[in-house]
mmCIF file of C-alpha atoms and ligand atoms in Angstrom:
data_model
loop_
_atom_site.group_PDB
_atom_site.id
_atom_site.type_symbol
_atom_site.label_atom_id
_atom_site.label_comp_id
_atom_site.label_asym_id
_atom_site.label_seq_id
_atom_site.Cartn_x
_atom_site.Cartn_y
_atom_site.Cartn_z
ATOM 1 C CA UNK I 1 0.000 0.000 0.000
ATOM 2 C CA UNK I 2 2.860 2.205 0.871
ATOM 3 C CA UNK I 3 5.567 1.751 -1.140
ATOM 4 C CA UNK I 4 8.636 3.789 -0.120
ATOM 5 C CA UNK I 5 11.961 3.210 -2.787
ATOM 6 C CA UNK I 6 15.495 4.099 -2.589
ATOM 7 C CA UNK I 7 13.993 7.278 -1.165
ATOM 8 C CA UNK I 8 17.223 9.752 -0.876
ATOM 9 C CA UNK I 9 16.586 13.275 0.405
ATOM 10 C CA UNK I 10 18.987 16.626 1.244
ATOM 11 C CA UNK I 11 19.008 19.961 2.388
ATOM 12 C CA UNK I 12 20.909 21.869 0.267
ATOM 13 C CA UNK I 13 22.908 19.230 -0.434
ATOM 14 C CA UNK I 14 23.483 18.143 2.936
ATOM 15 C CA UNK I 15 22.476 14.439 2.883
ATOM 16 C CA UNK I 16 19.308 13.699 5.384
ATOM 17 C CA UNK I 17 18.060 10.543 3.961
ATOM 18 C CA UNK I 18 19.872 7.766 2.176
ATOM 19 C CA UNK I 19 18.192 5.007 -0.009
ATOM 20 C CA UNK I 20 15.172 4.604 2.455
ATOM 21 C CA UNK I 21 12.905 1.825 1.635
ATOM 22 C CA UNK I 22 9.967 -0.403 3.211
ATOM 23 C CA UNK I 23 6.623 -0.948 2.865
ATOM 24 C CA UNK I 24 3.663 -0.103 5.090
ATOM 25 C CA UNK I 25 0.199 -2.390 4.981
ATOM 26 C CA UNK I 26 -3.277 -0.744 5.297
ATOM 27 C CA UNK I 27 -4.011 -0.592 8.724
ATOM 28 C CA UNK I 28 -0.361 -1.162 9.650
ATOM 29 C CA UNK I 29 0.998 0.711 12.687
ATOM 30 C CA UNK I 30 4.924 1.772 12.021
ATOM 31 C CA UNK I 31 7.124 3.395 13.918
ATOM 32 C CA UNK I 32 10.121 5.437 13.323
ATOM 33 C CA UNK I 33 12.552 5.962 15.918
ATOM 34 C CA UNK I 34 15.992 7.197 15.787
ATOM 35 C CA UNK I 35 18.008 9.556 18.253
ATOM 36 C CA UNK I 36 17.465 13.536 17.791
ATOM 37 C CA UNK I 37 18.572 14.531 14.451
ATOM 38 C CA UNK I 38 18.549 11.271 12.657
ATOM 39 C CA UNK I 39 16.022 12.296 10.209
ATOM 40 C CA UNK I 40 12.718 11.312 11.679
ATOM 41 C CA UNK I 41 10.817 14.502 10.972
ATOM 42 C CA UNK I 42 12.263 14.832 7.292
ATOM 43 C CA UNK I 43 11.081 11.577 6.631
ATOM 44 C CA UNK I 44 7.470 12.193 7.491
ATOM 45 C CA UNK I 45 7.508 15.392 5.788
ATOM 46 C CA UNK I 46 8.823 13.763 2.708
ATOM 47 C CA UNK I 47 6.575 11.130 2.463
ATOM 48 C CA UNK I 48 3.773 13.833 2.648
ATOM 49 C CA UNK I 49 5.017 15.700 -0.519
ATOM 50 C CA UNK I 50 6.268 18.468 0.893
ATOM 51 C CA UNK I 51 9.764 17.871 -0.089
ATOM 52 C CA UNK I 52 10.917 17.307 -3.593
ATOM 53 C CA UNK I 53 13.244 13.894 -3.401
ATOM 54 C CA UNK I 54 17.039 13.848 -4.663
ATOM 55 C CA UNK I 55 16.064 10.090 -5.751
ATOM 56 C CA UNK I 56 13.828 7.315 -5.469
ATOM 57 C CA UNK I 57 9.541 7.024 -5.194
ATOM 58 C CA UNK I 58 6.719 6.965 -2.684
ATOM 59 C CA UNK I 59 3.647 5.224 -3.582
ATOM 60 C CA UNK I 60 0.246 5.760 -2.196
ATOM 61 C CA UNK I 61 -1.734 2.536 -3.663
ATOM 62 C CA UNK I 62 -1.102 3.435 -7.452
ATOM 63 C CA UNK I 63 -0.748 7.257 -6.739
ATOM 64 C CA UNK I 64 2.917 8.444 -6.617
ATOM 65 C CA UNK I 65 3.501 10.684 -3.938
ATOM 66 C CA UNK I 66 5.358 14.054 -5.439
ATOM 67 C CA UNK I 67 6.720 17.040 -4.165
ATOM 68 C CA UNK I 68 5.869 21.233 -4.657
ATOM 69 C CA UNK I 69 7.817 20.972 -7.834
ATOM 70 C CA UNK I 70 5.488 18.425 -9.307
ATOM 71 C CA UNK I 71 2.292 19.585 -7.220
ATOM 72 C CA UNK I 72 0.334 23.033 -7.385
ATOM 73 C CA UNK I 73 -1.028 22.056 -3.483
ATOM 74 C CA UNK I 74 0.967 20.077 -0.935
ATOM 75 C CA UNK I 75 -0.414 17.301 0.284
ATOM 76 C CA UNK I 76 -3.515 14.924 -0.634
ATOM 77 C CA UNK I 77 -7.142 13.742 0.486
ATOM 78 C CA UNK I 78 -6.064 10.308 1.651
ATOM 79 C CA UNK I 79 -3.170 11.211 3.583
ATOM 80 C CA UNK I 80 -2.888 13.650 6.730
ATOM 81 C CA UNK I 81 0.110 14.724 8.537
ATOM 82 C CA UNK I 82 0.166 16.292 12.194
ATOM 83 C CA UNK I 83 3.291 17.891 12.432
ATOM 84 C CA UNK I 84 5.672 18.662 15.764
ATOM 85 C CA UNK I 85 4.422 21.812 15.614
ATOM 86 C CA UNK I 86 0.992 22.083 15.213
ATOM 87 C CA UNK I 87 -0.553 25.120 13.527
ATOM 88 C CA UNK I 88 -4.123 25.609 14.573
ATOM 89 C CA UNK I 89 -6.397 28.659 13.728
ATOM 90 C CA UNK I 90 -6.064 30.187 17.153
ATOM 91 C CA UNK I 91 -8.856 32.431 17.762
ATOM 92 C CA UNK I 92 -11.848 29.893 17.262
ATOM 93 C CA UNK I 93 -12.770 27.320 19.262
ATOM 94 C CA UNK I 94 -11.860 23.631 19.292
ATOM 95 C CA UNK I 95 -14.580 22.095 17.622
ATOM 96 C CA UNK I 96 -14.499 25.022 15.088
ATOM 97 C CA UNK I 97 -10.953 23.661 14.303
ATOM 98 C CA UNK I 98 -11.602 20.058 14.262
ATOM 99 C CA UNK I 99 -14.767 20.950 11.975
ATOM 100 C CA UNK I 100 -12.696 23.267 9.566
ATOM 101 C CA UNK I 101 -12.440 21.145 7.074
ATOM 102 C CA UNK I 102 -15.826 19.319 7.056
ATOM 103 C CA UNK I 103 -18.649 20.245 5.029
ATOM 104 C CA UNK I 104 -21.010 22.669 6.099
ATOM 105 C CA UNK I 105 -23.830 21.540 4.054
ATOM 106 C CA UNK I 106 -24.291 18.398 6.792
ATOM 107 C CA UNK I 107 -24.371 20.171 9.937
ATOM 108 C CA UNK I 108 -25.944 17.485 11.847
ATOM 109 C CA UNK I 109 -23.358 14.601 10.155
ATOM 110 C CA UNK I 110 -20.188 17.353 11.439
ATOM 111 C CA UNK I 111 -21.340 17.778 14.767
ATOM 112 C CA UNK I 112 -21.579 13.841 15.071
ATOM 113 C CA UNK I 113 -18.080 13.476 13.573
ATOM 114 C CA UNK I 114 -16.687 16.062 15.749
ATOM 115 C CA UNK I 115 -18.171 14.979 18.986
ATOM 116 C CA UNK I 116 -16.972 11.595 18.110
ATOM 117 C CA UNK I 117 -12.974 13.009 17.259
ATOM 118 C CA UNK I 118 -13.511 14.831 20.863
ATOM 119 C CA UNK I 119 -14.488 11.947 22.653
ATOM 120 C CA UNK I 120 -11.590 10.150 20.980
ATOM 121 C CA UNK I 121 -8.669 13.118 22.180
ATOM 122 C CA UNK I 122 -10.840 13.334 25.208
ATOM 123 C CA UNK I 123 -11.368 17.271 24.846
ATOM 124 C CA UNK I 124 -14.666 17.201 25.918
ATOM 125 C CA UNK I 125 -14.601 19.839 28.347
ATOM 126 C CA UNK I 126 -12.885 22.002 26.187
ATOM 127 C CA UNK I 127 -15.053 22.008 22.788
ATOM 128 C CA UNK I 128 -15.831 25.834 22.628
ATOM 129 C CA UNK I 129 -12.918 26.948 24.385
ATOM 130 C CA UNK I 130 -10.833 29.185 21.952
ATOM 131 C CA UNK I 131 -7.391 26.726 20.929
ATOM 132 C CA UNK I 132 -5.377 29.863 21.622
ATOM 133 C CA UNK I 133 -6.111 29.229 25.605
ATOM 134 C CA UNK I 134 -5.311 25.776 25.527
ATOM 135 C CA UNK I 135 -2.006 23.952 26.917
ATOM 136 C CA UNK I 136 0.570 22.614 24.417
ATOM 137 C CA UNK I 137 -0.852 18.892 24.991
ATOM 138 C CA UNK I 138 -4.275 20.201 24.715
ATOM 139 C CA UNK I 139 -3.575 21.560 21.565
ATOM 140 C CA UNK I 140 -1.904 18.472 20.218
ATOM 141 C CA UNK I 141 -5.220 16.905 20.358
ATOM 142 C CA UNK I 142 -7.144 19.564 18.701
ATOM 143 C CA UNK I 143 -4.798 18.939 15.694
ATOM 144 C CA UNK I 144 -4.614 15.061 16.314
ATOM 145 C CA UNK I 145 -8.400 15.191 15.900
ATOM 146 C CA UNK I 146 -8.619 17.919 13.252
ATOM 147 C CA UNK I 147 -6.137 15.580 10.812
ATOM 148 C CA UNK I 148 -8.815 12.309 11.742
ATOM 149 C CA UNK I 149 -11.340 14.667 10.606
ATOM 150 C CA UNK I 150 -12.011 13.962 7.477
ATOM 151 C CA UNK I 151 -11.227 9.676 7.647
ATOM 152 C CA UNK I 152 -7.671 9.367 5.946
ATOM 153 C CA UNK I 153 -6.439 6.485 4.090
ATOM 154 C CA UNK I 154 -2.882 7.135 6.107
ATOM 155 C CA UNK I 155 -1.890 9.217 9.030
ATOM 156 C CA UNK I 156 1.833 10.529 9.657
ATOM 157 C CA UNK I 157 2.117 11.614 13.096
ATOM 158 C CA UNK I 158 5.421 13.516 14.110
ATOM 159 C CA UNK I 159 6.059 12.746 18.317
ATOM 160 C CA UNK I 160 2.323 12.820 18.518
ATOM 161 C CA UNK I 161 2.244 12.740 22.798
ATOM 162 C CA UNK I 162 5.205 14.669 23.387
ATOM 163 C CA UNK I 163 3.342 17.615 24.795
ATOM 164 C CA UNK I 164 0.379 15.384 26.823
ATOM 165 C CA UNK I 165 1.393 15.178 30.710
ATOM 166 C CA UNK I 166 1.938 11.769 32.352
ATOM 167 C CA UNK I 167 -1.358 12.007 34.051
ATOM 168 C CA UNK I 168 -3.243 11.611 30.117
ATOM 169 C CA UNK I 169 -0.572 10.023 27.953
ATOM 170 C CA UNK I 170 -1.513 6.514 28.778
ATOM 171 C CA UNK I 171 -5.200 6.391 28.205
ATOM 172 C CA UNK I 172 -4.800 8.990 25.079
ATOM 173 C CA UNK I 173 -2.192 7.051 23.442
ATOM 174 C CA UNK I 174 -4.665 3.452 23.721
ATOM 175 C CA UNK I 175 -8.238 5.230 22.541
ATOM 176 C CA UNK I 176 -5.867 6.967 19.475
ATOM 177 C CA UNK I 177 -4.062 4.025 18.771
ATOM 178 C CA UNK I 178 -7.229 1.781 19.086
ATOM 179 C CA UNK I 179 -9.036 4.295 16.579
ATOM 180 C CA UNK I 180 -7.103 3.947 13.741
ATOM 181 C CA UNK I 181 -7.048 0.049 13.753
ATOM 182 C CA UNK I 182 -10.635 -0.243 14.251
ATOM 183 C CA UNK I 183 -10.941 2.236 11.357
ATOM 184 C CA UNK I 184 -7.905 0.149 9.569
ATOM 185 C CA UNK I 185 -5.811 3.763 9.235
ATOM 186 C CA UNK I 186 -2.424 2.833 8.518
ATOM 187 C CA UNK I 187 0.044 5.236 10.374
ATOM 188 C CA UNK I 188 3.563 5.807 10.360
ATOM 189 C CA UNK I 189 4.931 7.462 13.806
ATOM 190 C CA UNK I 190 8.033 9.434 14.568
ATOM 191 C CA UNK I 191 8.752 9.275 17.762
ATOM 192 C CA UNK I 192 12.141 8.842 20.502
ATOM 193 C CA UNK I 193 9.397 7.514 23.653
ATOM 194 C CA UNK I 194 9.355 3.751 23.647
ATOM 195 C CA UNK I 195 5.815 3.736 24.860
ATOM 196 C CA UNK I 196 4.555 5.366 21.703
ATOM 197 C CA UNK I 197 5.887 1.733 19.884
ATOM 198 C CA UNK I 198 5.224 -1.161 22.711
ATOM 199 C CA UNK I 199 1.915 -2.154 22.489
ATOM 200 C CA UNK I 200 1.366 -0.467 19.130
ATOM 201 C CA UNK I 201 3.432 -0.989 16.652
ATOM 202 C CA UNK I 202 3.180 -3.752 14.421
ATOM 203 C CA UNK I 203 6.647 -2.701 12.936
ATOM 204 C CA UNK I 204 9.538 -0.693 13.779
ATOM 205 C CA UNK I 205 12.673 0.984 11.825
ATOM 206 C CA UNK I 206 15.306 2.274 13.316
ATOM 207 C CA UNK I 207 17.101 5.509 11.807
ATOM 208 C CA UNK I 208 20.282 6.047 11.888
ATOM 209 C CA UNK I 209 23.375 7.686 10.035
ATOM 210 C CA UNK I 210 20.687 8.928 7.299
ATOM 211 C CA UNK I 211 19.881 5.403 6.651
ATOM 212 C CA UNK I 212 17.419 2.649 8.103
ATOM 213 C CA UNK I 213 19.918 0.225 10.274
ATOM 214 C CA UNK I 214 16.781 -2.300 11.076
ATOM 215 C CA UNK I 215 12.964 -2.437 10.003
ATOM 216 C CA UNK I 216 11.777 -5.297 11.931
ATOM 217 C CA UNK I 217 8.994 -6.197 14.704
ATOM 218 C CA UNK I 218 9.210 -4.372 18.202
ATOM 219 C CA UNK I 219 9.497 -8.213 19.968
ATOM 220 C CA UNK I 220 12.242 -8.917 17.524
ATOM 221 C CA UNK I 221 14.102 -5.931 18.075
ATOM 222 C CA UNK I 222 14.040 -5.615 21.851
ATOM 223 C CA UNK I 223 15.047 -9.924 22.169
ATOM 224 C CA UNK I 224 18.234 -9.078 19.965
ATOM 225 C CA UNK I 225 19.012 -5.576 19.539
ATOM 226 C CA UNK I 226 21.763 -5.835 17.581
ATOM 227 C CA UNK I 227 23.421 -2.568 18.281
ATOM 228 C CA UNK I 228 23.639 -0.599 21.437
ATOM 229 C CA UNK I 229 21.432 2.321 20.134
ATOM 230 C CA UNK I 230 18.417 -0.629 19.045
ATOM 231 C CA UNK I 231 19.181 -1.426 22.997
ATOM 232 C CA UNK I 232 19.081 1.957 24.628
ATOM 233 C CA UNK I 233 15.812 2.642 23.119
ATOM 234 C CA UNK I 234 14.297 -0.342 25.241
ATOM 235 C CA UNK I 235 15.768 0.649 28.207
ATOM 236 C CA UNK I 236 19.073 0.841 30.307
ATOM 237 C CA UNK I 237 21.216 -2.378 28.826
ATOM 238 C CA UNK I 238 24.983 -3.006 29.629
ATOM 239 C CA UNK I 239 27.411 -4.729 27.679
ATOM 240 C CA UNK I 240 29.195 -7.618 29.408
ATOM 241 C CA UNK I 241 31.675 -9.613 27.446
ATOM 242 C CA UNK I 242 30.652 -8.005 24.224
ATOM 243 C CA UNK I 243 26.948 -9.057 24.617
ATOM 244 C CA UNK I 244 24.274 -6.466 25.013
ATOM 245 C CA UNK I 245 22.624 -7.066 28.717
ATOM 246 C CA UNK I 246 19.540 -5.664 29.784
ATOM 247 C CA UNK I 247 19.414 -4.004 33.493
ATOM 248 C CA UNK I 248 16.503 -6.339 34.141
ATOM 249 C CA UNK I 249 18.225 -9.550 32.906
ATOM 250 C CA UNK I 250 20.673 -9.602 35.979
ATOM 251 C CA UNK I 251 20.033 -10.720 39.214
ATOM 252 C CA UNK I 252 21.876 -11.589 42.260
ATOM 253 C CA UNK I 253 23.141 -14.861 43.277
ATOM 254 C CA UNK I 254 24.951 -16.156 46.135
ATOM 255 C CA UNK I 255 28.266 -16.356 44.137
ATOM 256 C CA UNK I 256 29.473 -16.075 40.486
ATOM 257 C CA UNK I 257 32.298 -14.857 38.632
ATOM 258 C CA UNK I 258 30.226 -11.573 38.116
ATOM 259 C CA UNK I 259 31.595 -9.725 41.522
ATOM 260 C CA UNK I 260 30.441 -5.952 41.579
ATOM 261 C CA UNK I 261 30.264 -3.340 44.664
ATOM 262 C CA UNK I 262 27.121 -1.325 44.662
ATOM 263 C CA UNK I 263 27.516 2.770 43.926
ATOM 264 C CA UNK I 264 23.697 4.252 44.133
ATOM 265 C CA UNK I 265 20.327 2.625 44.228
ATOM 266 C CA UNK I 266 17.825 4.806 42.167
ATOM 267 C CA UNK I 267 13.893 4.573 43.540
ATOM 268 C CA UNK I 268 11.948 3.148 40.137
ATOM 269 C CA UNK I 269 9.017 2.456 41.389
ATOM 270 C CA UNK I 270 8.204 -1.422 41.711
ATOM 271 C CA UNK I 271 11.940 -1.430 41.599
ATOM 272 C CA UNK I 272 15.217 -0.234 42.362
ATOM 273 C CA UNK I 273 17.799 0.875 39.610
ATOM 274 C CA UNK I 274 21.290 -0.428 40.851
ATOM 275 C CA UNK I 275 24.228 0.998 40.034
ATOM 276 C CA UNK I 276 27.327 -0.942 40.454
ATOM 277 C CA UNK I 277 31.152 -0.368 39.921
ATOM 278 C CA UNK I 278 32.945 -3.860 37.900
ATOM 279 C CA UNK I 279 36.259 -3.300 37.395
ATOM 280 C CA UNK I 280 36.179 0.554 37.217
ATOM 281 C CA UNK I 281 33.210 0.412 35.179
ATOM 282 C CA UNK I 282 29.329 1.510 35.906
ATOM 283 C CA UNK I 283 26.963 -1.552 35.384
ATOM 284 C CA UNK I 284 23.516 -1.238 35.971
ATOM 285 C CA UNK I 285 21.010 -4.043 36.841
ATOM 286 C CA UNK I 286 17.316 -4.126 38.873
ATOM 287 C CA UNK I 287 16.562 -4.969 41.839
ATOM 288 C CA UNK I 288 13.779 -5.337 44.327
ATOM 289 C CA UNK I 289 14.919 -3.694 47.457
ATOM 290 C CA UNK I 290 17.382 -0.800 48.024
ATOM 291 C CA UNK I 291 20.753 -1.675 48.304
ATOM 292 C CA UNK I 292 23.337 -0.028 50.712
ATOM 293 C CA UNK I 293 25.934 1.622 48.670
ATOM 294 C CA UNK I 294 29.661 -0.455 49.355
ATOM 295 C CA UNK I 295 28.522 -3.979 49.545
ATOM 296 C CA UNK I 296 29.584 -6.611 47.544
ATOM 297 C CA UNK I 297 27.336 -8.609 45.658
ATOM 298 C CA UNK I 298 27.176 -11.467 42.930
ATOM 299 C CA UNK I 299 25.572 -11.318 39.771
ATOM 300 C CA UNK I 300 24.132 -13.505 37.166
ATOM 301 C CA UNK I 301 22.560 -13.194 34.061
ATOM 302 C CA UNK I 302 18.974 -14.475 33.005
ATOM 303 C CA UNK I 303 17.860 -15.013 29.422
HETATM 304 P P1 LIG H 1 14.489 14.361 13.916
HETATM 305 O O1 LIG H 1 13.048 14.615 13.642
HETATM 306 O O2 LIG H 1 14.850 12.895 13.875
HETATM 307 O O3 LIG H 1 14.955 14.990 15.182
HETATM 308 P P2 LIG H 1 14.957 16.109 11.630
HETATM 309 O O4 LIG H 1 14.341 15.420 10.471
HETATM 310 O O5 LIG H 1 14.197 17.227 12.241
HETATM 311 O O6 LIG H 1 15.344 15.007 12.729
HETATM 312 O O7 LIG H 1 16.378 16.653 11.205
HETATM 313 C C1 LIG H 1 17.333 15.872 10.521
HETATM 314 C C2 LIG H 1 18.512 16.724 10.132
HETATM 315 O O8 LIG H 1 18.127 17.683 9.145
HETATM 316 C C3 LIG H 1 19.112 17.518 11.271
HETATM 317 O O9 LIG H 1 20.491 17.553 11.122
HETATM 318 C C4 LIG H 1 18.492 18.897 11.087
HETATM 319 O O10 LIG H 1 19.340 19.893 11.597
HETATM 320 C C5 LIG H 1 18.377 19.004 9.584
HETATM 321 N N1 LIG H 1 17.229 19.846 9.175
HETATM 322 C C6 LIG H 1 15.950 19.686 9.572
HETATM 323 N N2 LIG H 1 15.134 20.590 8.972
HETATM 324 C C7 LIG H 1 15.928 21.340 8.164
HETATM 325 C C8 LIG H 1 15.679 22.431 7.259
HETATM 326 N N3 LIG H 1 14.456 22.924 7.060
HETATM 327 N N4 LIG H 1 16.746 22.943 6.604
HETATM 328 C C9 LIG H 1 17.985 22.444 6.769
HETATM 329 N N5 LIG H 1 18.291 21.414 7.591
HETATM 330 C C10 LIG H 1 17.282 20.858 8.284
HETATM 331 MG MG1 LIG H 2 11.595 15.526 14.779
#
């Protein structure tokens, strides 16, 4: 359905993207994740057209995908885009945004559709407040639900829960998520927060140097993340004897050959965050209770 090839992609000559390619299935979930600066954004933007490519295709269905140079209007019916930065029309009110682009000739059908969009970025409370009083997270869902609007084919979403506090992200992130595979929306994420991807995303690909390093599933990648960047995306990982280690994949044991003395115990939650020195060298694993900082312990490690 989406049919990215040898996709290649500067500014002013300064290489971005390199001979991107993969494919994305209707109703497909995919991430893209890469470290600040690796491209994410640029790729998004490019597969929306606004961005004329060095090299290479993007394919809608049949419909090639083409840039300003090639294309009077950016941008097409069966695709929407909700950028990092979100440009709403400040001075009217929420539902007047989400409803912008609907028609007015069915003002009974709109109002259904945009109460339904509301419920959906749970802005109910908010539906004639003017955007321009809104938080930044609030106003990430007026634009989440204005580009839903009008049912696209395919959604690019650009860190779409950055701005939504803690207290929200959760339940936002399952009723959006949950939308667009009941309505079989395929949707291609940007994002650096591994809770955007686990539990979502039926695929992953991982930018890096201007050029995808992996495009596999989530379970895949966090069971054998090849390099240390796939790991540190998961979570804190150390590398013992060349092998890539999870924090939560060591755990203490009367004796071994693993002998480290404990720094600092961090407070996680269910819990505790060990750090540990092993032969001059930090090494982090879990644990369930605080640990005094000094003592020697043994460690071993669980697959
Ligand atoms: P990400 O979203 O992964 O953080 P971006 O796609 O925003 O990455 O940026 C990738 C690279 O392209 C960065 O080096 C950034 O400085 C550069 N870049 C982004 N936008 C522009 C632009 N409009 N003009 C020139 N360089 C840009
Ligand atoms: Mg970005």
């Amino acid at each position: 359905m989406l049919h990215v090839k040898n996709l290649t992609f500067s500014y002013n000559k300064i290489p971005v993207l390199k001979d991107i390619s993969f494919n994305g299935k209707q109703g497909e979930n995919i991430a893209i994740i890469g470290e600040s600066g690796s491209g994410k954004s640029t790729l998004l933007k490019v597969l929306y057209g606004e961005y004329d490519l060095d090299k290479g295709h993007v394919f809608w269905k049949d419909e090639e995908i083409l840039g300003p140079k090639f294309n009077l209007v950016i941008g097409y019916d069966f695709m929407k885009y909700v950028a990092q930065e979100f440009d709403l029309m400040p001075y009217i009110t929420v539902e007047e945004n989400i409803g912008k682009h609907l028609s007015r000739f069915f003002p009974e059908e709109t109002q259904q559709r945009i109460d339904e969009l509301i419920k959906v970025v749970e802005l109910e409370a908010f539906a004639n407040t003017k955007v321009k009083t809104l938080s930044g997270g609030q106003k990430q869902r007026v634009a989440l639900a204005r580009a839903l609007a009008k049912q696209p084919e395919i959604l690019l979403l650009d860190e779409p829960f950055s701005h939504i506090d803690n207290f929200k992200k959760q339940s936002l992130r399952r009723k959006v998520f949950r939308y667009l595979k009941d309505k079989n929306i395929t949707c291609i994420v940007a994002t650096h927060d591994k809770d955007d991807v686990l539990g979502f995303a039926d695929r992953m690909i991982v930018l890096n140097n201007n050029k995808i390093i992996v495009n596999d599933l989530p379970e895949m990648l966090y069971k054998n993340p090849k390099t240390p960047l796939i790991a540190s995306f998961f979570g804190e990982f150390n590398i013992i004897n060349g092998a890539i280690v999870y924090a939560n994949q060591l755990k203490i044991i009367e004796s071994s050959d693993l002998k480290v003395v404990v720094k600092q115990s961090f407070f996680k939650g269910y819990f505790y965050l060990i750090e540990a020195d092993l032969n001059g060298n930090s090494i982090f694993f879990e644990n369930q209770n605080k640990l005094e900082g000094g003592i020697e312990v043994c460690l071993s490690i669980i697959k």
